[in-house]
mmCIF file of C-alpha atoms in Angstrom:
data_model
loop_
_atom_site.group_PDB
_atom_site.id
_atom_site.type_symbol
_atom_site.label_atom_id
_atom_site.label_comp_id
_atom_site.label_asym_id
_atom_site.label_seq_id
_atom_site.Cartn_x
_atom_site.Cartn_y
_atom_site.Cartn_z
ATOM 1 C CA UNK A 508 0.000 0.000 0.000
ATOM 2 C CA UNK A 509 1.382 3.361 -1.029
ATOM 3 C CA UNK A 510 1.205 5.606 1.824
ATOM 4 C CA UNK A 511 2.128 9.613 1.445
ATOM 5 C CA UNK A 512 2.463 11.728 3.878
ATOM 6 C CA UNK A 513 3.083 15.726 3.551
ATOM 7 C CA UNK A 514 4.174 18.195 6.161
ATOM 8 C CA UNK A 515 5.844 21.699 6.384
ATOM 9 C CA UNK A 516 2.748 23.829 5.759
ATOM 10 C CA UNK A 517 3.110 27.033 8.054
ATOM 11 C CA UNK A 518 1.868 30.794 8.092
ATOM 12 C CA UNK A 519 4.456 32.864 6.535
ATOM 13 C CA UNK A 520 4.803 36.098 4.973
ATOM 14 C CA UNK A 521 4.783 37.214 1.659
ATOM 15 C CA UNK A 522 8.171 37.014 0.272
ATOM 16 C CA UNK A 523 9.429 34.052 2.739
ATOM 17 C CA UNK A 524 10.770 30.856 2.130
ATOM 18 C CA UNK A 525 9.119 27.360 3.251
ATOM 19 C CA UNK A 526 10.118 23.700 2.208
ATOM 20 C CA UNK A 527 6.895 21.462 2.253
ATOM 21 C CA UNK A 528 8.038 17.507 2.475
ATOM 22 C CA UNK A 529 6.171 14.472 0.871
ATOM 23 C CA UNK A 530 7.501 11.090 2.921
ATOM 24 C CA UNK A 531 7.120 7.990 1.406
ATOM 25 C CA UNK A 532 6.118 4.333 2.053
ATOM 26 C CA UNK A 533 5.368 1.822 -0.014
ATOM 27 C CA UNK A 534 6.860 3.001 -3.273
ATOM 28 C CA UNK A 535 10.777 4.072 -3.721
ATOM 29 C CA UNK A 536 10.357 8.238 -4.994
ATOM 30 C CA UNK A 537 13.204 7.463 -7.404
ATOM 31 C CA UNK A 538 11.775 4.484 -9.040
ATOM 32 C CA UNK A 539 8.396 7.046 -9.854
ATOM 33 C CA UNK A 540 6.866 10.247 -11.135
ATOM 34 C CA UNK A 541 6.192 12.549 -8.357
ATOM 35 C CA UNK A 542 4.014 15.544 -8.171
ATOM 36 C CA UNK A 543 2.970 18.379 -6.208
ATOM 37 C CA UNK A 544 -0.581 19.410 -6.579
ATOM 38 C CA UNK A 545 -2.432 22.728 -4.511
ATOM 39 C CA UNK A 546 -5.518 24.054 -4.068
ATOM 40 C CA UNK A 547 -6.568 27.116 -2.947
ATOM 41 C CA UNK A 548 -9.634 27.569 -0.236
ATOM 42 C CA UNK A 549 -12.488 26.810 -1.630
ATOM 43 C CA UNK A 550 -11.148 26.524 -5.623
ATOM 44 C CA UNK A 551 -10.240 23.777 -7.781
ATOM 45 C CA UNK A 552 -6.737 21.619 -8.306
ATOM 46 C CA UNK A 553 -4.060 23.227 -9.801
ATOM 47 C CA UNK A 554 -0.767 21.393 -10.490
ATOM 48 C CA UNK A 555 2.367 22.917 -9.818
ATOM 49 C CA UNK A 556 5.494 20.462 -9.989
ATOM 50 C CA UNK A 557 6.260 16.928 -10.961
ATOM 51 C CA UNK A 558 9.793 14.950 -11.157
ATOM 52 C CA UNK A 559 10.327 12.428 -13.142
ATOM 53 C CA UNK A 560 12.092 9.222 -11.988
ATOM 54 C CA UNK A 561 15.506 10.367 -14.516
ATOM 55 C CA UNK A 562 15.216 13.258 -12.371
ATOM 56 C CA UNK A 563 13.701 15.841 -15.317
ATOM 57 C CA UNK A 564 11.633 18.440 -13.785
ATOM 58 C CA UNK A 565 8.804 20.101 -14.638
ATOM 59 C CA UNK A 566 6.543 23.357 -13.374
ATOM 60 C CA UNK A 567 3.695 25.165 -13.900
ATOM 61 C CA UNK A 568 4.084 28.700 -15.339
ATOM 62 C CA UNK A 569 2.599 30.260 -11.846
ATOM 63 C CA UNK A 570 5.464 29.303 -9.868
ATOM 64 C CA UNK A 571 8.395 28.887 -12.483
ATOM 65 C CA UNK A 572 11.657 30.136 -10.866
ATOM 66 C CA UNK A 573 10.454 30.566 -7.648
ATOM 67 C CA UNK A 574 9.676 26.641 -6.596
ATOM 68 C CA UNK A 575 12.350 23.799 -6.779
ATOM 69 C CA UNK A 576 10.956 19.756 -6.383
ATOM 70 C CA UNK A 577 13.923 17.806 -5.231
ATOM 71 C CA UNK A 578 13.975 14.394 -3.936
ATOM 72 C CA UNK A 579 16.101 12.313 -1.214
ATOM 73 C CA UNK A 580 16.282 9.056 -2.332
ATOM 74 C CA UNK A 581 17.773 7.184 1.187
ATOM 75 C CA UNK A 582 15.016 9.422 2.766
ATOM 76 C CA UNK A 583 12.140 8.193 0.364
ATOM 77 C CA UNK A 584 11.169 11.872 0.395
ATOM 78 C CA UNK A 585 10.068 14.311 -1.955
ATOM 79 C CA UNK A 586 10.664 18.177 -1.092
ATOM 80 C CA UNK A 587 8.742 21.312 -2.482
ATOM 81 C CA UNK A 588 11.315 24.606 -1.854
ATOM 82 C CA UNK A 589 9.294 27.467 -1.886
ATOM 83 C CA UNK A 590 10.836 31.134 -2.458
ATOM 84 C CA UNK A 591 9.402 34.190 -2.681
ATOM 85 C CA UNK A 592 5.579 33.086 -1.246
ATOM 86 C CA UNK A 593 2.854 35.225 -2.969
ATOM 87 C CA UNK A 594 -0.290 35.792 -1.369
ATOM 88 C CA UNK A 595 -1.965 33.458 -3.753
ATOM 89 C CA UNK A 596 0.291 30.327 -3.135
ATOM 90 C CA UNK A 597 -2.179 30.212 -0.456
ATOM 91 C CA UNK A 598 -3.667 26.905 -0.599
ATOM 92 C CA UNK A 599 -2.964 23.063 0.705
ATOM 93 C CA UNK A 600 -0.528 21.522 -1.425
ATOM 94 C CA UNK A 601 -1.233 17.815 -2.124
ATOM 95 C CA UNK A 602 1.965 15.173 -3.039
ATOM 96 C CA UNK A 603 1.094 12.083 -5.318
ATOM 97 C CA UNK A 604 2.392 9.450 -7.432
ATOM 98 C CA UNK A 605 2.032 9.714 -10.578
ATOM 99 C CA UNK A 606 1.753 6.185 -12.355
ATOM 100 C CA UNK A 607 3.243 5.640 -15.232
ATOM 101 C CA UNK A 608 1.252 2.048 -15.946
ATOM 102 C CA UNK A 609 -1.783 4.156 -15.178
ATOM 103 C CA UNK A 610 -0.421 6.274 -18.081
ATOM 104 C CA UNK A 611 0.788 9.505 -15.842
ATOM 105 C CA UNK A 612 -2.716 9.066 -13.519
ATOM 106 C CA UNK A 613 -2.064 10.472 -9.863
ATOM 107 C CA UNK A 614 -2.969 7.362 -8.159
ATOM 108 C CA UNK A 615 -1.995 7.932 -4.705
ATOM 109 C CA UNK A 616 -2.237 11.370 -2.970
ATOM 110 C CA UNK A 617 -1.815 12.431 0.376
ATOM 111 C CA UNK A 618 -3.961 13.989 3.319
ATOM 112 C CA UNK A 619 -2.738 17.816 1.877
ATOM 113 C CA UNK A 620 -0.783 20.372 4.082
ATOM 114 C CA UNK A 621 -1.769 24.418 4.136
ATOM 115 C CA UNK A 622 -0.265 27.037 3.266
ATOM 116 C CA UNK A 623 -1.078 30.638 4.296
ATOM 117 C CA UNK A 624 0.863 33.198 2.970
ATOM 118 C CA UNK A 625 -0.057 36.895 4.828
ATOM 119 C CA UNK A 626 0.577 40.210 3.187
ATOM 120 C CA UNK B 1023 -1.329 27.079 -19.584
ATOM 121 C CA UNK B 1024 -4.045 25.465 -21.289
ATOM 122 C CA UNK B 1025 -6.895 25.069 -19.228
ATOM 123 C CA UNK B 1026 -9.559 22.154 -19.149
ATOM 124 C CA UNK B 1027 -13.297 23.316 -19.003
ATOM 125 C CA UNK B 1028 -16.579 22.073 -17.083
ATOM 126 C CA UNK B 1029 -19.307 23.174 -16.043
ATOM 127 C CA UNK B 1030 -19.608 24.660 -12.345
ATOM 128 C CA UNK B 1031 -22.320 22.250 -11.155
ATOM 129 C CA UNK B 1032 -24.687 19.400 -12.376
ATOM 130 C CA UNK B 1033 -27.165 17.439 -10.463
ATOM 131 C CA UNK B 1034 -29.611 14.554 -10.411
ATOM 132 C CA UNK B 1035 -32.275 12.675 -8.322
ATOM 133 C CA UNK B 1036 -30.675 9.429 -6.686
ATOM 134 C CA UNK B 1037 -30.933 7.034 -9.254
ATOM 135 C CA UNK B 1038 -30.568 9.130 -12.154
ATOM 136 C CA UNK B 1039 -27.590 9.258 -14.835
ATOM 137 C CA UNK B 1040 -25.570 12.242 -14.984
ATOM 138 C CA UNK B 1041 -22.580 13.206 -17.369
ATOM 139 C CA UNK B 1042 -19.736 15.600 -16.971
ATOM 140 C CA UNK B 1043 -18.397 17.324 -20.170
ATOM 141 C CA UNK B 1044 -14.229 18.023 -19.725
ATOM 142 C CA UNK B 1045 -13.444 20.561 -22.988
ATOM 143 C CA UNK B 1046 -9.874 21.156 -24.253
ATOM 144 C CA UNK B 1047 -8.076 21.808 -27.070
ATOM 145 C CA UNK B 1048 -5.380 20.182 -29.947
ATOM 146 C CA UNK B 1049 -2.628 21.445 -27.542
ATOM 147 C CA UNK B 1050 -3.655 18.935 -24.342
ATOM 148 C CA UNK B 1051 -7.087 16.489 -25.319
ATOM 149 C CA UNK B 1052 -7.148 16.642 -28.892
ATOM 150 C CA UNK B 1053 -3.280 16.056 -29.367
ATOM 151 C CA UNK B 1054 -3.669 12.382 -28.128
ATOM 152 C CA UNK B 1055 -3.302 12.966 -24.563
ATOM 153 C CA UNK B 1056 -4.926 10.543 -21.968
ATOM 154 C CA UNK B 1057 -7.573 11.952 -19.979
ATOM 155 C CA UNK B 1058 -7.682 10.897 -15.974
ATOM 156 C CA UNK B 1059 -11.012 11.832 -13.423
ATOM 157 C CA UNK B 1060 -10.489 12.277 -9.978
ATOM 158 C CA UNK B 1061 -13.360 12.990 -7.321
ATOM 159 C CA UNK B 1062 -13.333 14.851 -4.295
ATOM 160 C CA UNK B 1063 -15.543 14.257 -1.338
ATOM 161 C CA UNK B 1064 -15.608 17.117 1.102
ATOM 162 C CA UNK B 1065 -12.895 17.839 2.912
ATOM 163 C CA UNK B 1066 -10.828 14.981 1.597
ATOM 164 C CA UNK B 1067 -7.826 14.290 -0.923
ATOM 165 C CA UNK B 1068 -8.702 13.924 -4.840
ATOM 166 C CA UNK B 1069 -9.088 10.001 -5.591
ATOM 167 C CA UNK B 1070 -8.165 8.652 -8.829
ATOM 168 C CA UNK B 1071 -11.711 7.441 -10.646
ATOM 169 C CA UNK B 1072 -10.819 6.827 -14.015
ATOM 170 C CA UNK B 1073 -7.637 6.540 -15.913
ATOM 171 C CA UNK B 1074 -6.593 6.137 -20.252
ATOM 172 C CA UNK B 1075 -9.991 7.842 -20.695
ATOM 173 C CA UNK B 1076 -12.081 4.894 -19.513
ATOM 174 C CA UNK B 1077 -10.098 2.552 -17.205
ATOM 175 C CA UNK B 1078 -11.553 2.096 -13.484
ATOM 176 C CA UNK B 1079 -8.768 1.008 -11.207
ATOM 177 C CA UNK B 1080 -9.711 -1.599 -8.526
ATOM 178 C CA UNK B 1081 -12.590 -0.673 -6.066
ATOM 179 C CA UNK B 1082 -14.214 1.832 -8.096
ATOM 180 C CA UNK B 1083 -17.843 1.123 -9.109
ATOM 181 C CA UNK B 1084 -18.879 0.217 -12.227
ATOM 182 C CA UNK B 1085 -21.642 3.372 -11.969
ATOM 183 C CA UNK B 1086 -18.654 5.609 -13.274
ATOM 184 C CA UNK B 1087 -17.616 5.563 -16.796
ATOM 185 C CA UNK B 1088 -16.115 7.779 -18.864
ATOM 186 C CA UNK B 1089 -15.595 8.577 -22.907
ATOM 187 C CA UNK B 1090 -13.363 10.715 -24.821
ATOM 188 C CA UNK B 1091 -13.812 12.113 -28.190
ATOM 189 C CA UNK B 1092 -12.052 14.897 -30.512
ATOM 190 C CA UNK B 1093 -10.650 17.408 -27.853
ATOM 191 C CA UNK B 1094 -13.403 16.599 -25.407
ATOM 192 C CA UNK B 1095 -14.286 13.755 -22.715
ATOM 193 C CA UNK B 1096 -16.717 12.813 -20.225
ATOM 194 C CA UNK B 1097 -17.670 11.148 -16.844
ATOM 195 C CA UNK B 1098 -21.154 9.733 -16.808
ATOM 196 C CA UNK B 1099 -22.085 8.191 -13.164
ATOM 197 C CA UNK B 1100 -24.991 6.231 -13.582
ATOM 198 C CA UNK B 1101 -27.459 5.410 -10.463
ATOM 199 C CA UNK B 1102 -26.898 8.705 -8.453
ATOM 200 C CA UNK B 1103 -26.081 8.125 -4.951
ATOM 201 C CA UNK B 1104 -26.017 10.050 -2.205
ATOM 202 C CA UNK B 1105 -22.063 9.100 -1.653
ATOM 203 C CA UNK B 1106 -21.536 10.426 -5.027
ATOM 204 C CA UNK B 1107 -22.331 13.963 -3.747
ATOM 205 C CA UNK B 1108 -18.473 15.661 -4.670
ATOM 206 C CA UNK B 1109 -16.568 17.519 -6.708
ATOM 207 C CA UNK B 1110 -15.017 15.807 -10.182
ATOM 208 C CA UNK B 1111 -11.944 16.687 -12.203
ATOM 209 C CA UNK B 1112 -10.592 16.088 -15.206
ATOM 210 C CA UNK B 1113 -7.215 16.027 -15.888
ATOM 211 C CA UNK B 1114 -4.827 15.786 -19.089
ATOM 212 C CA UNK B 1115 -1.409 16.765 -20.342
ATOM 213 C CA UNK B 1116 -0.154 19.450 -22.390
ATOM 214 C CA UNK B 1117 2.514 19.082 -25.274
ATOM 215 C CA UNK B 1118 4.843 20.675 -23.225
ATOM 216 C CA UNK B 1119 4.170 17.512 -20.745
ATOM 217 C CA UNK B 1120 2.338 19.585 -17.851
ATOM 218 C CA UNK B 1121 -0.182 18.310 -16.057
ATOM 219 C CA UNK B 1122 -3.514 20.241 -16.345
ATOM 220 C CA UNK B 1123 -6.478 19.795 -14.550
ATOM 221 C CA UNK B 1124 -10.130 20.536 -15.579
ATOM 222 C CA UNK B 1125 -12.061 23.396 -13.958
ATOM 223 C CA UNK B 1126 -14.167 21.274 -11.823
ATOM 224 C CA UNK B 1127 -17.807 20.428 -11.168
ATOM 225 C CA UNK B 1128 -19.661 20.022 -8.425
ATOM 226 C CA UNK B 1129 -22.116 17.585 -8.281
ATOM 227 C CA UNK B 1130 -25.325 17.573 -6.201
ATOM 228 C CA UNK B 1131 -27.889 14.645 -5.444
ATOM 229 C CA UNK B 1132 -31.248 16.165 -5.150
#
């Protein structure tokens, strides 16, 4: 059973820093596609990062050059650095697996930890 | 980024059949991409509900199907229930290989 679990959310202000982390168990985060998904109060999903197992990365437009997705591979964890926090980064951010048999389907997401970025 | 469309809401009587129309383009549906539908009960994680366009993984009731078609799909539940009462997503890929996700519709059982 693939089991993810999220953490680092915090109140910060706009213009900080946070790293959100996505552990792992069940699957090896090297071996598979991982994203970051978020969603802002009350809105829809948005994605904003995946990694590929060769390690290519990939971002959505919103938070190019300002978020980095990393991975630790004898931690099983997948990071989410996040610079220069907006007001509207706002949301909980969601890690899954993306399943490449399921042809790039998120098929296992975690519980979600928020984000609150104050002016 | 190419967006995904739906409608805000739809609804039903329990026992009805009710379909959800995900629109794109040729840059994301229409270019070949697979298209993936996640639902979201209430204060709860997204849950894979279909995958390829009309694959169910395990556990997921054969109520839910989906179709896709041109640059559009959609996710017909048949025999409204109650426990269907969430919000649905589409979600496809772009030709730049981003992940984008449909607008998102609430459904209601009346």
């Amino acid at each position: 059973e693939v089991q993810l679990v999220e953490s680092g959310g915090a109140l910060i202000q706009s213009g900080g820093s946070l790293r959100l982390s996505c552990a792992a168990a069940g699957i090896s985060v090297s071996m598979n596609y991982m994203s970051w998904v978020r969603q802002a109060p009350g809105k829809g999903l948005e994605w904003v990062s995946m990694i590929f197992s060769g390690g290519r990365t990939y971002y959505a437009d919103s938070v190019q050059g300002r978020f980095v997705i990393s991975r630790d591979e004898s931690k099983n964890i997948v990071y989410l650095q996040m610079n220069s926090l907006r007001v509207e980064d706002t949301a909980v951010y969601y890690c899954a697996r993306v399943n490449r048999i399921a042809v790039a389907a998120a098929d296992s997401w975690g519980q979600g930890t928020l984000v609150t970025v104050s002016s | 980024q190419s967006v995904l469309t739906q409608p805000p809401s739809v609804s039903g009587a329990p026992g009805q059949r009710v379909t959800i129309p995900c629109t794109g383009s040729s840059s994301n549906i229409g270019s070949g991409s697979y298209i993936h539908w996640y639902q979201q009960l209430p204060g709860t994680a997204p849950k894979l509900l279909i995958y390829a366009n009309n694959i169910r993984p395990s556990g997921v009731p054969d109520r839910f199907s989906a179709s896709k078609s041109g640059t559009s799909s959609s996710l017909a539940i048949s025999g409204l229930q109650a426990e269907d009462e969430a919000n649905y997503y589409c979600q496809s890929y772009d030709s730049s290989l981003r992940a984008i996700f449909g607008t998102g519709t609430k459904v209601t059982v009346l």
